[in-house]
PDB file of C-alpha atoms in Angstrom:
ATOM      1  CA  UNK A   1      28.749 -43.242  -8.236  1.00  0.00           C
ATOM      2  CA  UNK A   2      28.222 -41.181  -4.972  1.00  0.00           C
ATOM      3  CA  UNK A   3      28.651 -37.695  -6.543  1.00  0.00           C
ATOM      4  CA  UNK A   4      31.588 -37.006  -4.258  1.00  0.00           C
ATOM      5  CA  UNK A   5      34.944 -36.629  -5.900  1.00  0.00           C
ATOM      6  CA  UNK A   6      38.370 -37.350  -4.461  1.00  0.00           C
ATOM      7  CA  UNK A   7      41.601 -36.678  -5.610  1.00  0.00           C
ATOM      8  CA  UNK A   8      44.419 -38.341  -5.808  1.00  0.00           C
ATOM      9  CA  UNK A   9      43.658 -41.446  -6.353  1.00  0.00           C
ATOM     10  CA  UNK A  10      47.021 -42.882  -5.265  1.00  0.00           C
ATOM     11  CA  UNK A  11      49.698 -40.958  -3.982  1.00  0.00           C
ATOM     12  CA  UNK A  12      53.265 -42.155  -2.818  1.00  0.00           C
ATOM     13  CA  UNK A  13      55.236 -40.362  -0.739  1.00  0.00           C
ATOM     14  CA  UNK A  14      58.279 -40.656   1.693  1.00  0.00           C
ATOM     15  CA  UNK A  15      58.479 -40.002   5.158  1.00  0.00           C
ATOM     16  CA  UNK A  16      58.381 -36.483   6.857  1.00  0.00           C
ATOM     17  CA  UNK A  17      56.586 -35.098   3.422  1.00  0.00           C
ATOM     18  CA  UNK A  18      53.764 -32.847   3.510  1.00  0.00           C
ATOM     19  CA  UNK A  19      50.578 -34.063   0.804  1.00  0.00           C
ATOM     20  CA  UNK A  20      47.132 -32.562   0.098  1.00  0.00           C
ATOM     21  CA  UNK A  21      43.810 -34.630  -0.219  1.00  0.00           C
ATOM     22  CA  UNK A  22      41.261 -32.930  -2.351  1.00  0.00           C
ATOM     23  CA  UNK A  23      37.692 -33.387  -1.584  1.00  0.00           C
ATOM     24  CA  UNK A  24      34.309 -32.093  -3.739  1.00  0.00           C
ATOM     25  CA  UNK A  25      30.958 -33.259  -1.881  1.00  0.00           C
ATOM     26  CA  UNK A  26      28.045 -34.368  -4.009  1.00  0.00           C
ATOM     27  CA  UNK A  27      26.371 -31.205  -5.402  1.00  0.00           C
ATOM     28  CA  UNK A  28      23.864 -29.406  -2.628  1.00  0.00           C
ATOM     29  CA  UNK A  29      25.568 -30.983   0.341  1.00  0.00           C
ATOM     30  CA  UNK A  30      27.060 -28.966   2.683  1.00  0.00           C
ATOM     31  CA  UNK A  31      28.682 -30.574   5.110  1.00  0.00           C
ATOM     32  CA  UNK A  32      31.805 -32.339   4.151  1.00  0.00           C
ATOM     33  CA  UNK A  33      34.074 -35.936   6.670  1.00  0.00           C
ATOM     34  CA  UNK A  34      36.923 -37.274   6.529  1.00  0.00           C
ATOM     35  CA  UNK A  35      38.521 -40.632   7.903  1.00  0.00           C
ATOM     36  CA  UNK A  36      40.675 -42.904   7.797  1.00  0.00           C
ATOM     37  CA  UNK A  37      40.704 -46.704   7.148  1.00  0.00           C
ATOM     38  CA  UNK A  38      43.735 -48.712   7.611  1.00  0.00           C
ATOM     39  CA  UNK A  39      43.415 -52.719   7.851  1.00  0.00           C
ATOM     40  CA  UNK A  40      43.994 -53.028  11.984  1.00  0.00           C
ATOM     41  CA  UNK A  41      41.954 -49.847  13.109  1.00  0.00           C
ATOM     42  CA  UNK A  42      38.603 -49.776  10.456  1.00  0.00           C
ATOM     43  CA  UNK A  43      37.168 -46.962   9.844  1.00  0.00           C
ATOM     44  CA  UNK A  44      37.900 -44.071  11.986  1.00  0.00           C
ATOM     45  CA  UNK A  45      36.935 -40.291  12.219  1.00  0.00           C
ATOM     46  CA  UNK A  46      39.016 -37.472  11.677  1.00  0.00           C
ATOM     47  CA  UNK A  47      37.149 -34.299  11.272  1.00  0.00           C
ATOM     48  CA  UNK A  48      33.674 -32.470   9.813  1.00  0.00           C
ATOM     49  CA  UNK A  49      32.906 -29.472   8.387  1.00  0.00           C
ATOM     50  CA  UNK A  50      29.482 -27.762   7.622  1.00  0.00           C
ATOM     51  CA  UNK A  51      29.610 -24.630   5.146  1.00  0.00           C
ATOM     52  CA  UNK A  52      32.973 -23.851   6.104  1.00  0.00           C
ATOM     53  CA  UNK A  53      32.786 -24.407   9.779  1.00  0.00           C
ATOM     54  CA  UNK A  54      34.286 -26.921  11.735  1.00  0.00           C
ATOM     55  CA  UNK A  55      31.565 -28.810  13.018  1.00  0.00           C
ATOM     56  CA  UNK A  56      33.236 -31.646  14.976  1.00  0.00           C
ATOM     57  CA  UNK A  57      36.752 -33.174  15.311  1.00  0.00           C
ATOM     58  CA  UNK A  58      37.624 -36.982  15.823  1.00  0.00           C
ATOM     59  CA  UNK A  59      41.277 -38.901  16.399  1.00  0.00           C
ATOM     60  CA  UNK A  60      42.751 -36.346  14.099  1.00  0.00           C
ATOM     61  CA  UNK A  61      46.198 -35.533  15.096  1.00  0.00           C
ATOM     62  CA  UNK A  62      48.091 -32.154  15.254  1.00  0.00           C
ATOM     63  CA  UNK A  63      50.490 -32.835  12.083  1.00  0.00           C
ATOM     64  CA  UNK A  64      47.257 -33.251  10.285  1.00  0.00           C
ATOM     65  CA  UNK A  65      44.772 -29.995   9.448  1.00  0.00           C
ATOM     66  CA  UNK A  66      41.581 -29.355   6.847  1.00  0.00           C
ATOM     67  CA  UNK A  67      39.303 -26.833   5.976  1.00  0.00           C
ATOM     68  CA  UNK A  68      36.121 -25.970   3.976  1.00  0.00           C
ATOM     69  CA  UNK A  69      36.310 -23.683   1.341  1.00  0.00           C
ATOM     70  CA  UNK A  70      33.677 -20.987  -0.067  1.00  0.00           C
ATOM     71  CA  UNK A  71      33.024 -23.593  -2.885  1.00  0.00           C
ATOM     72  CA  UNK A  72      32.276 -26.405  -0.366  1.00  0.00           C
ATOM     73  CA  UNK A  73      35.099 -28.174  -1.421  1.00  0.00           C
ATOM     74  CA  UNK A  74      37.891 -29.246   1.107  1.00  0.00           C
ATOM     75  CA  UNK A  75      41.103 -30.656   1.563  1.00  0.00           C
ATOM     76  CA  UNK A  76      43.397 -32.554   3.868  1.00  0.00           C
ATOM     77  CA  UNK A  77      46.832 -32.096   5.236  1.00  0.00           C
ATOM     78  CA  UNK A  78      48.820 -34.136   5.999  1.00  0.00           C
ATOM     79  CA  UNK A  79      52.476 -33.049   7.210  1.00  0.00           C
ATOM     80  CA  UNK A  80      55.815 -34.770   8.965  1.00  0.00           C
ATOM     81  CA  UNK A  81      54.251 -38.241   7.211  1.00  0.00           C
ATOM     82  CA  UNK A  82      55.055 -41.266   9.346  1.00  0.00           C
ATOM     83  CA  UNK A  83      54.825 -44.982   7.703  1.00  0.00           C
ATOM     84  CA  UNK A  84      51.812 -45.351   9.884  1.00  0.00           C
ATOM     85  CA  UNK A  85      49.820 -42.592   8.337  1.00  0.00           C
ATOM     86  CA  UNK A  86      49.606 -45.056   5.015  1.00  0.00           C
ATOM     87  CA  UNK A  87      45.664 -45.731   4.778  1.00  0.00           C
ATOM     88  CA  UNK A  88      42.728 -44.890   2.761  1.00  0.00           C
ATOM     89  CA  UNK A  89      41.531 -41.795   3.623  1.00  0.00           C
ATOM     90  CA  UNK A  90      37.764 -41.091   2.648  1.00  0.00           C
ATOM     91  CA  UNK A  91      35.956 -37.923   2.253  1.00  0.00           C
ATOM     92  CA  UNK A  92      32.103 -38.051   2.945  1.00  0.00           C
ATOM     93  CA  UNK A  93      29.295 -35.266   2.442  1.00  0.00           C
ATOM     94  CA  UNK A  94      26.010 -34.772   3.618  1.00  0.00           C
ATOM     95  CA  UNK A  95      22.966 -32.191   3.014  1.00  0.00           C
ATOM     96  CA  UNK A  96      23.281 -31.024   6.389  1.00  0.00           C
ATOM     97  CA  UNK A  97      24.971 -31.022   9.489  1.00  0.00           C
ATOM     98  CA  UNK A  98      22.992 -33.594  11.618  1.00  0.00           C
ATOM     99  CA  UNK A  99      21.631 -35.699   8.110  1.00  0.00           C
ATOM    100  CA  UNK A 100      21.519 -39.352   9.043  1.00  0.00           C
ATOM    101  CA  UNK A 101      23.320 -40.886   5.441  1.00  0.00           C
ATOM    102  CA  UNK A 102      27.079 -39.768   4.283  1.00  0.00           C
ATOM    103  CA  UNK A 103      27.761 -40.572   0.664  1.00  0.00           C
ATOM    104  CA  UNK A 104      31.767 -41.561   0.673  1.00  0.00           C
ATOM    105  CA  UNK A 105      33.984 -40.846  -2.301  1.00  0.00           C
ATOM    106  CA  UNK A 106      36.192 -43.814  -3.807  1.00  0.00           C
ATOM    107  CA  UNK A 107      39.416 -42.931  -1.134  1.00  0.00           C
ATOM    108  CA  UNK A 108      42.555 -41.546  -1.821  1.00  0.00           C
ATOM    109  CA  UNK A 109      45.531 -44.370  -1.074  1.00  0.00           C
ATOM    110  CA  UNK A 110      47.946 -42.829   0.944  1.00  0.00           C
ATOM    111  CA  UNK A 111      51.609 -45.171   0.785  1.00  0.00           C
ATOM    112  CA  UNK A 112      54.303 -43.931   2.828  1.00  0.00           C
ATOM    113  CA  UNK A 113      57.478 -45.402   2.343  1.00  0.00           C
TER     114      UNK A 113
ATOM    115  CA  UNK B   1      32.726 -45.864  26.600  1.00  0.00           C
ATOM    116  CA  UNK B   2      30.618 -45.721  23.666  1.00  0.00           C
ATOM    117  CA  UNK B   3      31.108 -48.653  20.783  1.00  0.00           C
ATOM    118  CA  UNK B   4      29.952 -51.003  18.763  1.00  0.00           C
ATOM    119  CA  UNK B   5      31.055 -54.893  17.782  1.00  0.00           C
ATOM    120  CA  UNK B   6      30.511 -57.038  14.725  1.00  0.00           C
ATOM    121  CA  UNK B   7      29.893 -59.898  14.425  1.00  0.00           C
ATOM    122  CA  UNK B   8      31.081 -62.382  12.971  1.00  0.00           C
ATOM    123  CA  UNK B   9      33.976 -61.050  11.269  1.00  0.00           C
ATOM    124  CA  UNK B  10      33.933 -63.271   8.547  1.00  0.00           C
ATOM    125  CA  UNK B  11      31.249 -65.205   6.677  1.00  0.00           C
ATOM    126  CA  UNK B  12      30.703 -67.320   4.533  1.00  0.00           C
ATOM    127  CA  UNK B  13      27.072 -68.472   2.545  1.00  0.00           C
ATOM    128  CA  UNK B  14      26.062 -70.722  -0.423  1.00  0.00           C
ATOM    129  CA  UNK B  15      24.298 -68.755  -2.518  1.00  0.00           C
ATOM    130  CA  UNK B  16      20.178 -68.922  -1.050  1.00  0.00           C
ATOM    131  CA  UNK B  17      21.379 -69.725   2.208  1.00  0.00           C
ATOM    132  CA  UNK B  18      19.514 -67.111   4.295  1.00  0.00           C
ATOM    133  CA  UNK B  19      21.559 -65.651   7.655  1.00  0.00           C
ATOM    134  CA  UNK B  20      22.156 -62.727  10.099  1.00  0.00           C
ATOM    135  CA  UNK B  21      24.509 -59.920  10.430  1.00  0.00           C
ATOM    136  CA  UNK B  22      24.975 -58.661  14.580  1.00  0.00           C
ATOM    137  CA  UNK B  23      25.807 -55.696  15.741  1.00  0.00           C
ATOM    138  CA  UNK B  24      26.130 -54.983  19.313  1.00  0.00           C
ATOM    139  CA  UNK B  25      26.226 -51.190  20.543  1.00  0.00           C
ATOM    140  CA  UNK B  26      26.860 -49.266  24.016  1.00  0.00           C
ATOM    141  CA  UNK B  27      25.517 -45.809  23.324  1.00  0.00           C
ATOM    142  CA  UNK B  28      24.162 -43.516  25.603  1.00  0.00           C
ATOM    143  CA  UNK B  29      22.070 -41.375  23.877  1.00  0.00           C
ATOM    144  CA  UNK B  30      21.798 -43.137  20.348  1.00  0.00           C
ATOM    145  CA  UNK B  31      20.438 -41.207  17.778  1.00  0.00           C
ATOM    146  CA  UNK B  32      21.154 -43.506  14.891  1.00  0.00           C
ATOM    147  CA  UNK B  33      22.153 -46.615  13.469  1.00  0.00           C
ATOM    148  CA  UNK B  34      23.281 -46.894  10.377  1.00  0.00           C
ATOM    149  CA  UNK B  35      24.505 -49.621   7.939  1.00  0.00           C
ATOM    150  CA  UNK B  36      27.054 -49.378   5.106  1.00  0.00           C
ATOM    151  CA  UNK B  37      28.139 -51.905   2.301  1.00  0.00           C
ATOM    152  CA  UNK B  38      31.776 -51.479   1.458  1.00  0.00           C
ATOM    153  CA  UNK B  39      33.381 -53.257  -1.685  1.00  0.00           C
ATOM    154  CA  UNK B  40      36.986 -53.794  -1.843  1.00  0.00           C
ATOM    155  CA  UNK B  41      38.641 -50.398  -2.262  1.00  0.00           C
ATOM    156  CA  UNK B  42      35.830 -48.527  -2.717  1.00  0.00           C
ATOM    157  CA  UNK B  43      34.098 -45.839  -0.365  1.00  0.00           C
ATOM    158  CA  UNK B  44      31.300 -47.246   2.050  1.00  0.00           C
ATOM    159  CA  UNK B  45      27.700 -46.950   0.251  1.00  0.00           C
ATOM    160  CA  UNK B  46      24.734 -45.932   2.634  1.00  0.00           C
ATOM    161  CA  UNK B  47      22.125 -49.381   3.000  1.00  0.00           C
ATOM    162  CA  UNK B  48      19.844 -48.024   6.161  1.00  0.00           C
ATOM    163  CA  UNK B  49      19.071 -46.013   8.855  1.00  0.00           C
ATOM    164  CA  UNK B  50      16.955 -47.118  12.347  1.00  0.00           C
ATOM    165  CA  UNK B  51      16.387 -44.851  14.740  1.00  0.00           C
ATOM    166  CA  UNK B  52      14.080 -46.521  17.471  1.00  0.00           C
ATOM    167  CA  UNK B  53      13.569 -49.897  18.914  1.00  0.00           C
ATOM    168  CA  UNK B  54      11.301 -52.424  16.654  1.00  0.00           C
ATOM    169  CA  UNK B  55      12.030 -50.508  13.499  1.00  0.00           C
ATOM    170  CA  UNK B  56      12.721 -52.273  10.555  1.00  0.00           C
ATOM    171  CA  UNK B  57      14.129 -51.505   6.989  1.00  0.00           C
ATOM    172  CA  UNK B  58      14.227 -53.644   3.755  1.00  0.00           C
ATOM    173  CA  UNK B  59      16.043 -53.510   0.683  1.00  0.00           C
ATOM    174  CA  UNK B  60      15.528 -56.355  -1.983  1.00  0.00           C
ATOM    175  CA  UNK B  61      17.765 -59.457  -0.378  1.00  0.00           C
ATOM    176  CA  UNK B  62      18.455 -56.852   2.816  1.00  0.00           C
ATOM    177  CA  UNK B  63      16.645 -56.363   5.576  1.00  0.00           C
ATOM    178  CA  UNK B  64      17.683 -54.415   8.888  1.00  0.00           C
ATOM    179  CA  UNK B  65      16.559 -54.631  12.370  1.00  0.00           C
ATOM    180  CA  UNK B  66      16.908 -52.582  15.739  1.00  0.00           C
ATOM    181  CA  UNK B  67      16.679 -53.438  19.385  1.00  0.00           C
ATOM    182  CA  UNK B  68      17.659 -51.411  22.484  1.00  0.00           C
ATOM    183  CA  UNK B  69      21.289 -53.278  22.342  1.00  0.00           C
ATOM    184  CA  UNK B  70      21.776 -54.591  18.719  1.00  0.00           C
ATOM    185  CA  UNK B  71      20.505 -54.254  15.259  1.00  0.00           C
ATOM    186  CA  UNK B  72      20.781 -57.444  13.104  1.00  0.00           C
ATOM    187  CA  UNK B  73      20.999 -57.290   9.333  1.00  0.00           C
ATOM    188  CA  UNK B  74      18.957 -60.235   7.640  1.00  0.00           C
ATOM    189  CA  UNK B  75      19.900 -61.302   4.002  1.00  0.00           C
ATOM    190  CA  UNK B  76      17.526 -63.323   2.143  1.00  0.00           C
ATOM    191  CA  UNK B  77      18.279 -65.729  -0.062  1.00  0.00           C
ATOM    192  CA  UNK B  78      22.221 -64.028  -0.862  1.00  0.00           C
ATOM    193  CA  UNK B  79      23.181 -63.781  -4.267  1.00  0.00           C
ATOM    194  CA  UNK B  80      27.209 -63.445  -5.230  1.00  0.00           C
ATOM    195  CA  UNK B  81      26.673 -59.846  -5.833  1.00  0.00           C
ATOM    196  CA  UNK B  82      26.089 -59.246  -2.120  1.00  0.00           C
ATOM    197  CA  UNK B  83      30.024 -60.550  -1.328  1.00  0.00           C
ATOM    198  CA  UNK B  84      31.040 -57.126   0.822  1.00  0.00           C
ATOM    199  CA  UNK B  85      32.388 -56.117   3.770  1.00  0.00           C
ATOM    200  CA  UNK B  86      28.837 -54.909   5.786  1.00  0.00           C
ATOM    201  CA  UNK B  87      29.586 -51.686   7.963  1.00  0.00           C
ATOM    202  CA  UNK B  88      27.351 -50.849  11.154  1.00  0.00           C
ATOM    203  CA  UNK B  89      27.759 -46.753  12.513  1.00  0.00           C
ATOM    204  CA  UNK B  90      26.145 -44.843  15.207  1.00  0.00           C
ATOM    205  CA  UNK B  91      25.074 -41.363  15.912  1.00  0.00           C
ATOM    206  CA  UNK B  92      24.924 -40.356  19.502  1.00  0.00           C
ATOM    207  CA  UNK B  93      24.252 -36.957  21.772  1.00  0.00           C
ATOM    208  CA  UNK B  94      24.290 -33.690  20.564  1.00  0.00           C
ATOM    209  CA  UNK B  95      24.609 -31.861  17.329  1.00  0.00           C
ATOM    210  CA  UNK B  96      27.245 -33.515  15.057  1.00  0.00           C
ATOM    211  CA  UNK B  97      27.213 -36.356  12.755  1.00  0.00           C
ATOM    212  CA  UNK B  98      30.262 -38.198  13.902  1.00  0.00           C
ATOM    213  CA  UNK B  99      29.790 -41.577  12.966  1.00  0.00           C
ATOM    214  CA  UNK B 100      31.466 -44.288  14.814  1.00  0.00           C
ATOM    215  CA  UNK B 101      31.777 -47.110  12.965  1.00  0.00           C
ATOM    216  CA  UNK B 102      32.038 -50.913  13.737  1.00  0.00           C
ATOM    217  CA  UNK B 103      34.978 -52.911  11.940  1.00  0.00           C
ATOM    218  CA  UNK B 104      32.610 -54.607   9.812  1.00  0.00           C
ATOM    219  CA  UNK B 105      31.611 -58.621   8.524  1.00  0.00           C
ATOM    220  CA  UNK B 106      33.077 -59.397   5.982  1.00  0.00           C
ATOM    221  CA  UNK B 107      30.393 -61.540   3.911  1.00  0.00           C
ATOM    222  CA  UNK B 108      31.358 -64.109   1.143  1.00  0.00           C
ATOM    223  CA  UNK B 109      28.574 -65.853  -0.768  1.00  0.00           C
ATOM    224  CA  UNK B 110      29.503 -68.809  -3.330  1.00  0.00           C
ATOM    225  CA  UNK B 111      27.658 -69.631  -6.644  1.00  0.00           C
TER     226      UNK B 111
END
């Protein structure tokens, strides 16, 4: 167990619907990832955030949005879902902004139909 | 451009049968290399980090390796157990975290 928490789990939805990834990081960290894994494109970034701050952004695109939250917790947007946005999407957390090791959460499975 | 390659994509071992995990990177400015062990729908779980040329890392059957153009993780003597999909990431330039992640081997080791 990595200490960070994701919710849902599994989540089915149809296309052009709007869902929410939940994300707590292990306790302490402060800095909080997110990316997404599908099976032809592997692992890829999406966005970071350190103590509320957006730290740096990745392939993330503009129907998708996240933010930190005064509890260090965060969340994920996703809007205007396309069948291609089905993946696993992963939240990671670190101590700090620039710490070498993420610890991932178990994914939240993402079908679009 | 900056990346990294696996390789191979797949393997498989009898179980003892010692072998080598590549991974090839074009980075200007590397600032770490990391490997991850990923089981099937689970998150990735943090093996090692190398930072410099020559330096070396071991962990029971694991053991991983850094050059100027490719880090190699060795496994000794594989045990079932160690059946994953093995992850190599990079750190590069300034100051984020973004790791950029390779597509992985996926490793298969038979009683």
């Amino acid at each position: 167990d990595s200490g960070v928490t994701q919710t849902p789990k599994h989540l089915i939805t149809a296309t052009g619907q709007r869902v929410t990834l939940r994300c707590s990081p292990r306790s302490g960290d402060l800095s909080v990832y997110w990316y997404q894994q599908s099976l032809d494109q592997g692992l890829q970034f999406l966005i970071q955030y350190y103590n509320g701050e957006e730290r740096a952004k990745g392939n993330i695109l503009e129907r998708f949005s996240a933010q930190q939250f005064p509890d260090l917790h965060s969340e994920l947007n996703l809007s205007s879902l396309e069948l291609g946005d089905s993946a696993l999407y992963f939240c990671a957390s670190s101590l700090g902004p620039n710490t070498g090791e993420l610890f991932f959460g178990e994914g939240s499975r993402l079908t679009v139909l | 451009e900056d990346q990294v390659t696996q390789s191979p994509e797949a393997l498989r071992l009898q179980e003892g049968e010692s072998s080598s995990l590549n991974c090839s990177y074009t980075v200007s400015g590397l600032r770490g290399l990391f490997w991850y062990r990923q089981d099937p729908g689970k998150g990735p779980e943090f093996l090692f980090t190398l930072y410099s040329a020559g330096e070396e890392k071991e962990k029971e059957r694991l053991k991983a390796t850094l050059t100027k153009k490719e880090s190699f993780l060795h496994i000794t003597a594989p045990k079932p157990e160690d059946s994953a999909t093995y992850l190599c990431a990079f750190t590069y330039g300034g100051a984020t975290n973004k790791l950029i992640f390779g597509t992985g081997t996926l490793l298969a080791v038979q009683p």
